[in-house]
Amino acid sequence: MFYRTAGQFKTTYRDDQALFPIRQDGVLVGIFLILAWAVLPFVASEFAFQTLLIPILIYSLAALGLNVLTGYAGQLSLGTAAFMGVGAYACYKMLTIMPWLDPVIAILLSGFFSAGIGVAFGIPSLRIKGFYLAIATLAAQFFLVWLFEKWAWLYNYNASGAIQVPNLTSVAAGGNYVAGPLASSLTQYYIVLGIVTLLTILTINLTRGTLGRTWKATRDMDFAAELIGINLMRSKLSAFAVSSYIVGVAGALFVFCWRGAAEPNLFDIPLSFSILFIAIIGGLGSILGNYLGAILIVGLPVVLNTVPPALGIPISSALVEHLNLMIVGGLIIFFLIVEPHGLARLWGLARQKLIVWPFPY
Amino acid sequence: MKDTEGYITEDGRKIGGVVMEMKNITLKFGGVNAITDISFDIREGEIRAIIGPNGAGKSSMLNVISGFYIPQEGEIWFHGKPRPQMRPYEVARQGIARTFQNIALFEGMSVLDNVMTGRLTHMKSGFFSQAIWKGRAEREEIANREIVERVIDFLEIQNIRKTPVAGLSYGLKKRVELARALAAEPKLLLLDEPMAGMNVEEKEDMCRFILDVNDEFGTTIALIEHDMGVVMDLSDRVVVMDYGKKIGDGPPDEVRSNQEVIDAYLGVQH
């Protein structure tokens, strides 16, 4: 009833290839965009910004990057956190060397550094695939984190070995502080939301166009892809480049617009796995899934922390952490068995049901 | 028959000059000679069949043509020039499309996307144009969609165009694969056992499609097939292989009465 598609005729291929061929999809996305841009920022508390809204956006951006590589191009990667680290450190060094650079520009540029590193570590994918490639990207994970620790130039020979984000103003935020202790959560939220929206739109276009089909062909049947005229090297490396760019920008946002400081071990394997979990639970090979997965993974500990006390049940923070691990672990097993395509597929099925409702098919 | 001259088939179709010529191809896998010193040509507009018992080297021959295997000896002439050694994707970009013996569709994509993927060699828009979905990328998507829709109409798969490939029946998958190859508008179409595993009706449909492709688009077709009835009906000329060697070459009737071919198929007392 709410999703009736009857009467929506398409008379041109342009209409049929529109972003939202079904009108209700467009309306729904519009509602969420209004919510994210115009409603949430004015009702959210400082706590909500820092524990929910900003991290959800940043994690979903990182998962989006990983999804391009793993979900669309079929190349398994366990080095996401390290590529986020490259973005963060590149941004930090750029702003050290060129203090006049606008931080938003620096964040967008830092992705190119991780894209370069990503392509370099993507070269093994030309020879190996599956688990073996995962191990090769794991090497990137260990090597880069080691580099962040040992190469003192990266953190400006700071005695603590950590990077500390200074106060930075940006033209994009109307001259307000966007990074550092003086920046307000609202400004940071808008910067993150703006970049996430922009990169999401570009990624959607890439994945539904020629390059996206090249990636998907490489994922589904690589030898047939080559015999159809696809240069596998270009296809795989372009996926590594685009994926690492997005992940690198997410890493820069992670440190500059959220954490405010970073030690090398922040970019260790647990972060890689968190992002992989988001992509798997959300749905590999889908854009929507990254947001659903991030809401679940970031939101779950917050819910566990706040809901039981509100109901009068005392719960210790250690128990919350354990519960969180158990539930996330259980969910991953559940999804791998029951719905390997994740939350996005669940929504897809629900949507299909809504379209034909009240009839069963 | 000289290179530039063609011939007229029984049913009155005019066959042009040589498109592709295999010259003394030898392909070895270690100590095994998959193909030994084979030469034959494929002429413009003809349906050329390659037949032979199992293990004769037919699929290897097709893989040599599409650049998947590199022969140790011999040359491949394409459009009157020797073809340098090239990767399979470069061969595809020269206008050679193919289907596979075991269906090799992109299972995670819809029928439409699979067929659109066949158009990739014609897509030229740049990265940034694709990212913003404006200008060249958008025009290209729409222009190519029209060509793809013509192929979809032609092969009568309109009703499944948005269906994911993974759930389709075997016969339909074969047809989608043909659509994907046709979408590339190839100069030479290679079909590796297009009728394997089909029932009589599906075979008849497929025969009709192959003849129509050849007739309407003038596409040159080289095919491997086991069903002798089909091969004899469809093809203009037949190459017969056995144990990697060529034992016969010519029009179906001539091949059928060739003693060596009869021996290869029916067996002979040694």
XYZ file of C-alpha atoms in Angstrom:
631
model
C 0.000 0.000 0.000
C 2.738 2.407 1.020
C 5.061 1.012 -1.569
C 2.708 0.578 -4.486
C 4.603 0.838 -7.745
C 1.581 0.449 -9.979
C 1.127 3.470 -12.201
C 4.797 4.429 -12.223
C 5.580 3.971 -15.884
C 8.924 4.647 -17.452
C 9.021 5.708 -21.042
C 12.732 6.415 -21.408
C 15.881 4.533 -20.446
C 16.955 7.647 -18.598
C 13.974 7.255 -16.269
C 14.597 3.558 -15.857
C 18.234 4.162 -14.969
C 17.459 6.970 -12.529
C 18.913 6.707 -9.047
C 15.540 5.800 -7.575
C 13.350 4.209 -10.243
C 10.670 3.682 -7.592
C 9.312 6.973 -6.247
C 8.913 5.750 -2.674
C 12.628 4.941 -2.442
C 13.462 8.520 -3.267
C 10.962 9.832 -0.725
C 12.390 7.560 1.958
C 15.968 8.627 1.280
C 14.781 12.246 1.267
C 13.228 11.804 4.700
C 16.469 10.374 6.074
C 18.491 13.179 4.514
C 16.216 15.821 6.073
C 16.488 13.983 9.373
C 20.272 13.904 9.187
C 20.728 17.468 7.907
C 17.952 19.440 9.557
C 16.406 17.576 12.479
C 18.996 15.521 14.347
C 21.622 18.280 14.698
C 19.139 20.443 16.607
C 17.767 17.812 18.937
C 20.939 15.831 19.605
C 22.828 16.278 22.857
C 26.612 16.560 23.098
C 26.622 12.927 24.253
C 24.608 11.825 21.211
C 26.959 13.652 18.847
C 30.085 12.138 20.319
C 28.923 8.575 20.957
C 26.392 8.055 18.178
C 26.023 10.464 15.296
C 29.625 11.292 14.402
C 31.082 7.792 14.931
C 28.212 6.154 13.021
C 28.925 8.382 10.038
C 32.674 7.818 10.147
C 32.390 4.058 10.620
C 29.883 3.791 7.798
C 32.224 5.736 5.519
C 35.077 3.356 6.336
C 32.762 0.383 5.756
C 31.682 1.941 2.447
C 35.327 2.019 1.394
C 35.853 -1.592 2.402
C 32.617 -2.573 0.663
C 33.863 -1.169 -2.640
C 36.855 -3.474 -2.426
C 35.364 -6.576 -0.813
C 31.676 -6.352 -1.647
C 31.891 -5.003 -5.183
C 35.300 -6.059 -6.497
C 35.511 -9.259 -4.439
C 38.978 -8.629 -3.019
C 39.112 -9.535 0.664
C 41.010 -7.047 2.810
C 41.968 -7.112 6.483
C 44.011 -3.932 6.377
C 41.256 -1.307 6.568
C 42.432 0.227 9.841
C 45.971 0.652 8.551
C 44.685 2.517 5.480
C 42.606 4.700 7.798
C 45.838 5.360 9.654
C 47.578 6.389 6.438
C 44.799 8.921 5.847
C 45.036 10.278 9.375
C 48.826 10.582 9.412
C 48.898 12.038 5.882
C 46.392 14.684 6.949
C 48.420 15.450 10.088
C 51.680 15.809 8.168
C 50.112 17.925 5.437
C 48.747 20.336 7.999
C 52.133 20.425 9.767
C 54.044 21.169 6.585
C 51.406 23.493 5.113
C 49.646 25.144 8.081
C 47.777 27.459 5.722
C 45.938 24.524 4.138
C 42.242 24.356 4.886
C 41.676 21.254 7.083
C 38.648 20.091 5.059
C 40.751 20.217 1.892
C 43.541 18.396 3.741
C 41.131 15.664 4.834
C 39.932 15.189 1.256
C 43.503 15.185 -0.064
C 44.748 12.723 2.542
C 42.682 10.028 0.872
C 45.024 10.154 -2.110
C 47.938 9.047 0.063
C 46.091 6.006 1.320
C 44.914 5.348 -2.252
C 48.554 5.201 -3.332
C 49.530 2.895 -0.470
C 46.401 0.833 -1.103
C 47.318 0.304 -4.753
C 50.842 -0.745 -3.721
C 49.469 -3.330 -1.302
C 46.859 -4.314 -3.878
C 49.463 -5.524 -6.348
C 49.517 -9.056 -4.817
C 45.815 -9.315 -5.761
C 46.923 -9.701 -9.376
C 48.336 -13.120 -8.522
C 46.417 -14.334 -5.489
C 42.852 -14.242 -4.274
C 40.635 -15.162 -1.359
C 42.316 -16.089 1.905
C 45.786 -15.645 0.504
C 45.035 -12.070 -0.452
C 43.561 -11.495 3.013
C 46.893 -12.572 4.479
C 48.734 -10.204 2.135
C 46.582 -7.289 3.289
C 47.168 -8.411 6.868
C 50.851 -7.806 6.154
C 49.922 -4.215 5.247
C 48.069 -3.956 8.528
C 51.097 -5.020 10.612
C 53.674 -3.165 8.565
C 51.852 0.171 8.527
C 51.052 0.169 12.234
C 54.694 -0.649 12.913
C 55.635 2.275 10.667
C 53.307 4.664 12.517
C 55.094 3.664 15.716
C 58.695 3.715 14.555
C 58.828 6.584 12.071
C 59.041 9.534 14.437
C 58.759 12.057 11.588
C 55.115 11.007 11.186
C 54.167 12.278 14.646
C 56.565 15.252 14.571
C 59.022 13.602 17.028
C 56.414 13.968 19.730
C 57.615 12.422 23.023
C 54.319 10.566 23.541
C 54.411 9.011 20.090
C 50.825 10.106 19.523
C 49.400 12.773 17.245
C 47.459 15.576 18.835
C 45.056 17.518 16.620
C 45.517 21.299 16.941
C 42.693 23.822 16.774
C 41.906 24.403 13.110
C 39.404 26.641 11.394
C 37.929 26.012 7.980
C 36.314 28.169 5.341
C 33.915 25.296 4.692
C 32.547 25.784 8.208
C 32.299 29.544 7.858
C 35.582 30.146 9.674
C 34.586 28.101 12.714
C 36.828 25.540 14.371
C 36.435 22.125 12.768
C 39.147 20.238 14.603
C 40.837 20.403 17.979
C 39.500 20.999 21.494
C 37.770 24.259 20.528
C 35.663 22.748 17.749
C 31.985 22.302 18.508
C 30.348 18.947 17.936
C 27.723 20.537 15.705
C 30.337 21.906 13.279
C 32.229 18.633 13.246
C 28.995 16.745 12.632
C 28.162 18.885 9.620
C 31.664 18.523 8.168
C 31.534 14.740 8.588
C 27.987 14.550 7.230
C 28.896 16.703 4.234
C 31.902 14.576 3.289
C 30.037 11.307 3.903
C 27.098 12.457 1.760
C 29.382 13.583 -1.048
C 31.461 10.396 -1.115
C 28.348 8.223 -0.862
C 26.793 9.864 -3.921
C 30.008 9.469 -5.906
C 30.337 5.837 -4.834
C 26.747 5.032 -5.751
C 27.375 6.439 -9.221
C 30.617 4.547 -9.631
C 29.124 1.245 -8.516
C 26.112 1.437 -10.844
C 28.089 2.529 -13.891
C 30.765 1.052 -16.121
C 33.420 0.824 -13.424
C 30.997 -0.852 -11.028
C 30.122 -3.485 -13.611
C 33.822 -4.034 -14.238
C 34.332 -4.625 -10.516
C 31.346 -6.923 -10.171
C 32.399 -8.934 -13.219
C 35.853 -9.327 -11.692
C 34.256 -10.476 -8.448
C 31.830 -12.969 -9.979
C 33.918 -14.674 -12.676
C 37.360 -13.279 -13.275
C 38.386 -15.317 -16.331
C 35.107 -14.569 -18.109
C 35.625 -10.906 -17.250
C 39.011 -10.958 -18.913
C 37.707 -12.723 -22.026
C 34.972 -10.103 -22.287
C 37.521 -7.325 -22.513
C 38.177 -6.333 -18.916
C 41.731 -5.549 -17.941
C 41.808 -7.345 -14.590
C 44.831 -5.434 -13.391
C 43.132 -2.092 -13.917
C 39.882 -3.356 -12.490
C 41.450 -4.669 -9.275
C 43.837 -1.788 -8.741
C 41.139 0.815 -9.391
C 39.034 -0.908 -6.734
C 41.969 -0.748 -4.319
C 42.495 2.931 -5.163
C 38.860 4.014 -4.756
C 38.397 1.881 -1.655
C 41.575 3.121 0.017
C 40.731 6.722 -0.837
C 37.389 6.472 0.962
C 38.925 4.576 3.865
C 41.738 7.149 4.121
C 39.285 10.051 4.258
C 37.357 8.151 6.921
C 40.617 7.747 8.861
C 41.368 11.472 8.666
C 37.840 12.305 9.846
C 38.178 9.673 12.562
C 41.123 11.511 14.117
C 40.449 15.135 13.162
C 36.692 15.384 13.610
C 36.093 12.827 16.319
C 38.945 11.431 18.425
C 41.109 14.551 18.446
C 44.214 12.440 19.068
C 45.585 9.150 17.872
C 48.152 6.606 18.938
C 49.457 4.062 16.422
C 47.670 1.167 18.106
C 44.338 2.874 17.461
C 44.724 1.622 13.902
C 45.371 -1.945 14.974
C 43.512 -5.064 13.866
C 40.451 -4.697 16.136
C 39.428 -1.585 14.181
C 39.894 -3.456 10.875
C 37.661 -6.218 12.165
C 35.007 -3.805 13.465
C 34.743 -2.315 9.994
C 34.691 -5.728 8.355
C 31.873 -6.710 10.754
C 29.923 -3.597 9.809
C 30.286 -4.451 6.142
C 29.301 -8.096 6.669
C 26.359 -7.458 9.010
C 25.205 -4.558 6.860
C 25.593 -6.492 3.637
C 28.501 -6.966 1.252
C 27.859 -5.446 -2.127
C 25.389 -2.854 -0.910
C 25.610 0.839 -0.083
C 22.721 0.993 2.375
C 24.167 -1.890 4.401
C 27.138 0.164 5.565
C 24.857 2.602 7.369
C 22.648 -0.090 8.869
C 25.714 -2.041 10.012
C 27.369 1.023 11.526
C 24.185 1.992 13.377
C 24.065 -1.501 14.863
C 27.753 -1.854 15.765
C 28.180 1.688 17.111
C 24.733 1.903 18.654
C 24.667 -1.440 20.440
C 27.155 -0.619 23.254
C 25.461 2.749 23.784
C 22.078 1.080 24.113
C 23.509 -1.540 26.488
C 25.090 1.227 28.546
C 22.079 3.473 28.863
C 18.939 1.343 28.663
C 19.383 -1.026 31.662
C 20.194 1.808 34.123
C 17.195 3.716 32.797
C 15.047 0.668 33.591
C 16.567 0.490 37.052
C 18.807 -2.483 36.328
C 22.340 -1.839 37.578
C 24.919 -2.936 34.998
C 28.670 -2.610 35.246
C 30.700 -1.236 32.360
C 32.722 -4.465 32.186
C 29.522 -6.455 31.767
C 28.395 -4.085 29.008
C 31.628 -4.673 27.172
C 31.305 -8.439 27.471
C 27.647 -8.398 26.466
C 28.546 -6.267 23.479
C 31.203 -8.707 22.313
C 28.860 -11.646 22.791
C 25.971 -10.043 20.940
C 28.123 -8.825 18.048
C 29.752 -12.260 17.798
C 26.362 -13.936 17.857
C 25.015 -11.573 15.203
C 27.905 -12.276 12.871
C 27.338 -16.030 13.124
C 23.609 -15.470 12.689
C 24.083 -13.408 9.555
C 26.681 -15.684 8.020
C 24.274 -18.606 8.374
C 20.849 -17.088 7.864
C 21.326 -14.047 5.671
C 24.831 -13.757 4.211
C 23.772 -10.603 2.407
C 23.132 -8.828 5.669
C 20.739 -6.179 6.875
C 20.526 -4.605 3.432
C 19.047 -7.827 2.047
C 16.572 -8.005 4.930
C 15.395 -4.529 3.982
C 15.287 -5.587 0.332
C 13.029 -8.519 1.199
C 10.816 -6.356 3.383
C 10.553 -3.801 0.593
C 9.584 -6.495 -1.884
C 6.855 -7.639 0.511
C 5.634 -4.056 0.900
C 5.453 -3.596 -2.859
C 3.161 -6.595 -3.377
C 1.256 -6.167 -0.084
C -1.493 -7.182 0.719
C -0.886 -10.069 -1.683
C 1.702 -12.706 -0.835
C 3.389 -12.468 -4.276
C 39.586 -20.287 -52.772
C 41.704 -17.188 -52.581
C 41.807 -14.793 -49.656
C 39.754 -11.944 -51.009
C 37.204 -13.987 -52.874
C 34.281 -15.571 -51.181
C 31.819 -18.212 -52.201
C 28.063 -18.607 -52.352
C 26.473 -21.050 -49.936
C 23.796 -23.589 -50.809
C 21.095 -21.338 -49.396
C 22.382 -18.404 -51.397
C 24.251 -16.413 -48.714
C 27.361 -14.664 -49.904
C 30.473 -15.439 -47.902
C 33.262 -12.871 -47.964
C 37.031 -12.947 -47.612
C 39.128 -14.473 -44.879
C 38.645 -12.848 -41.471
C 40.846 -15.092 -39.431
C 43.437 -17.579 -40.487
C 45.181 -20.072 -38.241
C 48.588 -21.007 -39.626
C 50.296 -24.168 -38.395
C 49.169 -23.826 -34.788
C 50.826 -26.170 -32.299
C 49.904 -26.068 -28.623
C 51.641 -28.227 -26.014
C 50.964 -28.753 -22.345
C 54.219 -30.250 -21.111
C 54.577 -33.473 -23.069
C 50.997 -33.473 -24.338
C 50.299 -32.062 -27.769
C 46.829 -30.580 -27.461
C 46.964 -29.170 -30.989
C 49.432 -30.283 -33.660
C 50.114 -28.187 -36.723
C 46.590 -27.102 -37.503
C 45.723 -24.573 -40.206
C 42.305 -23.363 -41.255
C 40.546 -20.124 -42.040
C 37.299 -18.444 -41.082
C 35.586 -16.322 -43.709
C 33.426 -13.278 -43.271
C 29.782 -14.077 -42.662
C 30.135 -17.821 -42.476
C 29.220 -20.269 -39.747
C 32.279 -22.369 -39.194
C 32.074 -25.448 -37.009
C 34.868 -27.247 -35.227
C 33.973 -30.824 -34.389
C 35.748 -33.869 -33.084
C 35.557 -36.539 -30.414
C 36.192 -35.688 -26.748
C 39.709 -34.506 -26.080
C 40.353 -33.651 -29.711
C 41.518 -30.143 -28.832
C 38.478 -28.158 -29.949
C 38.135 -26.072 -26.801
C 41.902 -25.547 -26.757
C 41.600 -24.190 -30.295
C 38.926 -21.722 -29.192
C 41.069 -20.713 -26.246
C 43.965 -20.074 -28.607
C 41.752 -17.843 -30.743
C 40.567 -15.855 -27.723
C 44.112 -15.468 -26.445
C 43.676 -17.588 -23.337
C 46.345 -20.067 -24.466
C 49.450 -19.026 -26.322
C 50.494 -21.580 -28.960
C 54.141 -22.641 -29.046
C 54.211 -22.527 -32.825
C 52.170 -20.959 -35.567
C 50.541 -17.643 -36.299
C 47.052 -16.252 -36.085
C 46.160 -13.840 -38.872
C 43.284 -11.499 -38.177
C 42.019 -9.142 -40.874
C 45.017 -9.879 -43.073
C 47.677 -9.137 -40.453
C 49.536 -11.487 -38.125
C 48.225 -10.940 -34.618
C 50.927 -10.144 -32.085
C 50.828 -12.000 -28.794
C 48.187 -10.336 -26.648
C 46.212 -10.729 -23.446
C 42.632 -12.074 -23.664
C 41.096 -8.674 -22.886
C 42.979 -7.134 -25.816
C 41.683 -9.896 -28.083
C 38.164 -9.125 -26.897
C 38.681 -5.454 -27.732
C 39.584 -6.430 -31.290
C 36.023 -7.614 -31.707
C 36.126 -11.271 -30.744
C 33.401 -12.303 -28.291
C 32.677 -15.752 -26.958
C 30.493 -17.958 -24.810
C 31.682 -20.751 -22.590
C 31.138 -24.473 -22.399
C 30.319 -24.248 -18.696
C 28.273 -21.100 -18.334
C 30.418 -18.229 -17.103
C 27.888 -15.537 -16.287
C 28.288 -12.965 -13.542
C 25.972 -14.598 -11.027
C 25.673 -11.667 -8.665
C 24.331 -9.309 -11.345
C 20.989 -8.993 -13.099
C 20.480 -10.133 -16.679
C 20.521 -6.516 -17.811
C 23.812 -5.808 -16.033
C 25.349 -8.946 -17.486
C 24.443 -7.907 -20.990
C 25.552 -4.317 -20.297
C 28.907 -5.733 -19.191
C 29.199 -7.136 -22.701
C 29.249 -3.510 -23.929
C 32.253 -2.585 -21.796
C 34.624 -2.569 -24.730
C 32.513 0.252 -26.206
C 32.395 2.359 -23.041
C 34.834 5.248 -23.066
C 33.690 7.674 -20.367
C 36.221 8.778 -17.781
C 36.343 8.167 -14.058
C 35.056 11.568 -12.931
C 32.263 11.641 -15.451
C 31.124 8.273 -14.092
C 31.429 9.442 -10.497
C 29.124 12.410 -11.003
C 26.887 10.551 -13.515
C 26.792 13.529 -15.826
C 27.925 14.276 -19.339
C 29.532 11.490 -21.255
C 28.924 8.731 -18.697
C 25.182 9.324 -18.593
C 24.849 9.640 -22.376
C 26.883 6.488 -22.818
C 24.763 4.510 -20.355
C 21.590 5.448 -22.205
C 22.986 4.918 -25.706
C 24.389 1.531 -24.781
C 21.207 0.573 -22.966
C 19.364 0.984 -26.265
C 21.736 -1.384 -28.035
C 21.495 -3.843 -25.162
C 17.701 -3.690 -25.260
C 17.785 -4.558 -28.965
C 19.836 -7.660 -28.165
C 17.462 -8.527 -25.307
C 14.487 -8.192 -27.670
C 16.251 -10.251 -30.279
C 16.902 -13.131 -27.894
C 13.443 -12.844 -26.341
C 14.553 -12.399 -22.747
C 12.702 -9.136 -22.045
C 10.706 -10.594 -19.160
C 13.786 -11.549 -17.161
C 15.897 -8.456 -17.753
C 15.885 -7.357 -14.110
C 16.128 -10.861 -12.652
C 19.363 -11.918 -10.955
C 21.143 -14.435 -13.155
C 21.770 -16.914 -10.338
C 18.179 -18.156 -10.271
C 17.664 -18.730 -14.000
C 17.306 -22.095 -15.719
C 20.199 -23.595 -17.640
C 18.708 -22.898 -21.055
C 18.013 -19.263 -20.197
C 21.495 -18.817 -18.791
C 22.924 -20.039 -22.092
C 20.753 -17.497 -23.875
C 21.845 -14.680 -21.561
C 25.435 -15.625 -22.202
C 24.819 -15.387 -25.932
C 23.206 -11.992 -25.333
C 26.267 -10.811 -23.439
C 28.531 -11.880 -26.293
C 26.232 -10.313 -28.910
C 26.042 -7.024 -27.043
C 29.698 -6.481 -27.855
C 28.735 -6.417 -31.574
C 31.612 -8.769 -32.319
C 33.241 -9.241 -35.683
C 33.816 -12.858 -34.777
C 31.627 -14.784 -32.354
C 33.001 -17.936 -30.758
C 30.457 -20.379 -29.327
C 31.754 -23.213 -27.163
C 29.098 -25.941 -27.233
C 26.078 -23.628 -27.328
C 23.674 -26.561 -27.166
C 25.296 -28.760 -24.563
C 22.813 -30.099 -22.044
C 19.704 -28.724 -23.752
C 16.491 -30.481 -24.668
C 15.208 -30.576 -28.232
C 13.085 -27.426 -27.994
C 15.913 -25.437 -26.423
C 18.279 -26.700 -29.104
C 15.874 -25.626 -31.825
C 15.572 -22.179 -30.237
C 19.312 -21.854 -30.019
C 19.777 -22.933 -33.645
C 17.260 -20.334 -34.705
C 19.091 -17.654 -32.737
C 22.453 -18.598 -34.198
C 21.093 -18.522 -37.745
C 19.315 -15.235 -37.082
C 22.426 -13.627 -35.615
C 24.379 -14.647 -38.675
C 21.614 -13.547 -40.997
C 20.583 -10.232 -39.442
C 23.884 -8.900 -38.161
C 26.124 -10.716 -40.624
C 28.227 -11.895 -37.699
C 30.916 -14.434 -38.449
C 30.498 -17.404 -36.138
C 32.851 -20.193 -35.156
C 31.275 -22.876 -33.009
C 32.096 -26.137 -31.327
C 29.261 -28.626 -31.083
C 28.774 -32.307 -30.421
C 25.314 -32.705 -31.884
C 26.090 -33.809 -35.440
C 22.620 -33.083 -36.722
C 22.936 -29.481 -35.539
C 26.421 -29.046 -36.937
C 25.530 -30.425 -40.340
C 22.427 -28.237 -40.547
C 23.941 -25.012 -39.303
C 27.428 -24.764 -40.574
C 28.802 -23.726 -43.921
C 32.155 -25.380 -43.449
C 33.428 -27.827 -40.850
C 36.864 -28.491 -39.405
C 37.230 -31.983 -37.954
C 39.836 -32.600 -35.282
C 41.006 -35.804 -33.671
C 43.839 -36.167 -31.135
C 44.900 -32.594 -31.803
C 45.242 -33.061 -35.549
C 43.041 -31.834 -38.367
C 41.527 -34.771 -40.207
C 38.976 -33.024 -42.352
C 37.929 -29.583 -43.563
C 35.163 -28.588 -45.927
C 31.399 -28.337 -46.428
C 29.290 -30.668 -44.237
C 28.482 -33.130 -47.022
C 32.099 -33.529 -47.966
C 33.163 -34.028 -44.361
C 30.420 -36.548 -43.741
C 31.711 -38.824 -46.487
C 35.373 -38.449 -45.470
C 36.690 -41.898 -44.494
C 39.063 -40.560 -41.824
C 36.223 -38.690 -40.133
C 34.004 -41.760 -40.164
C 36.850 -43.758 -38.627
C 37.407 -41.169 -35.898
C 33.748 -41.162 -34.911
C 32.843 -44.812 -35.351
C 36.204 -46.309 -34.466
C 38.316 -48.512 -36.684
C 40.053 -51.820 -36.292
C 43.800 -51.325 -35.880
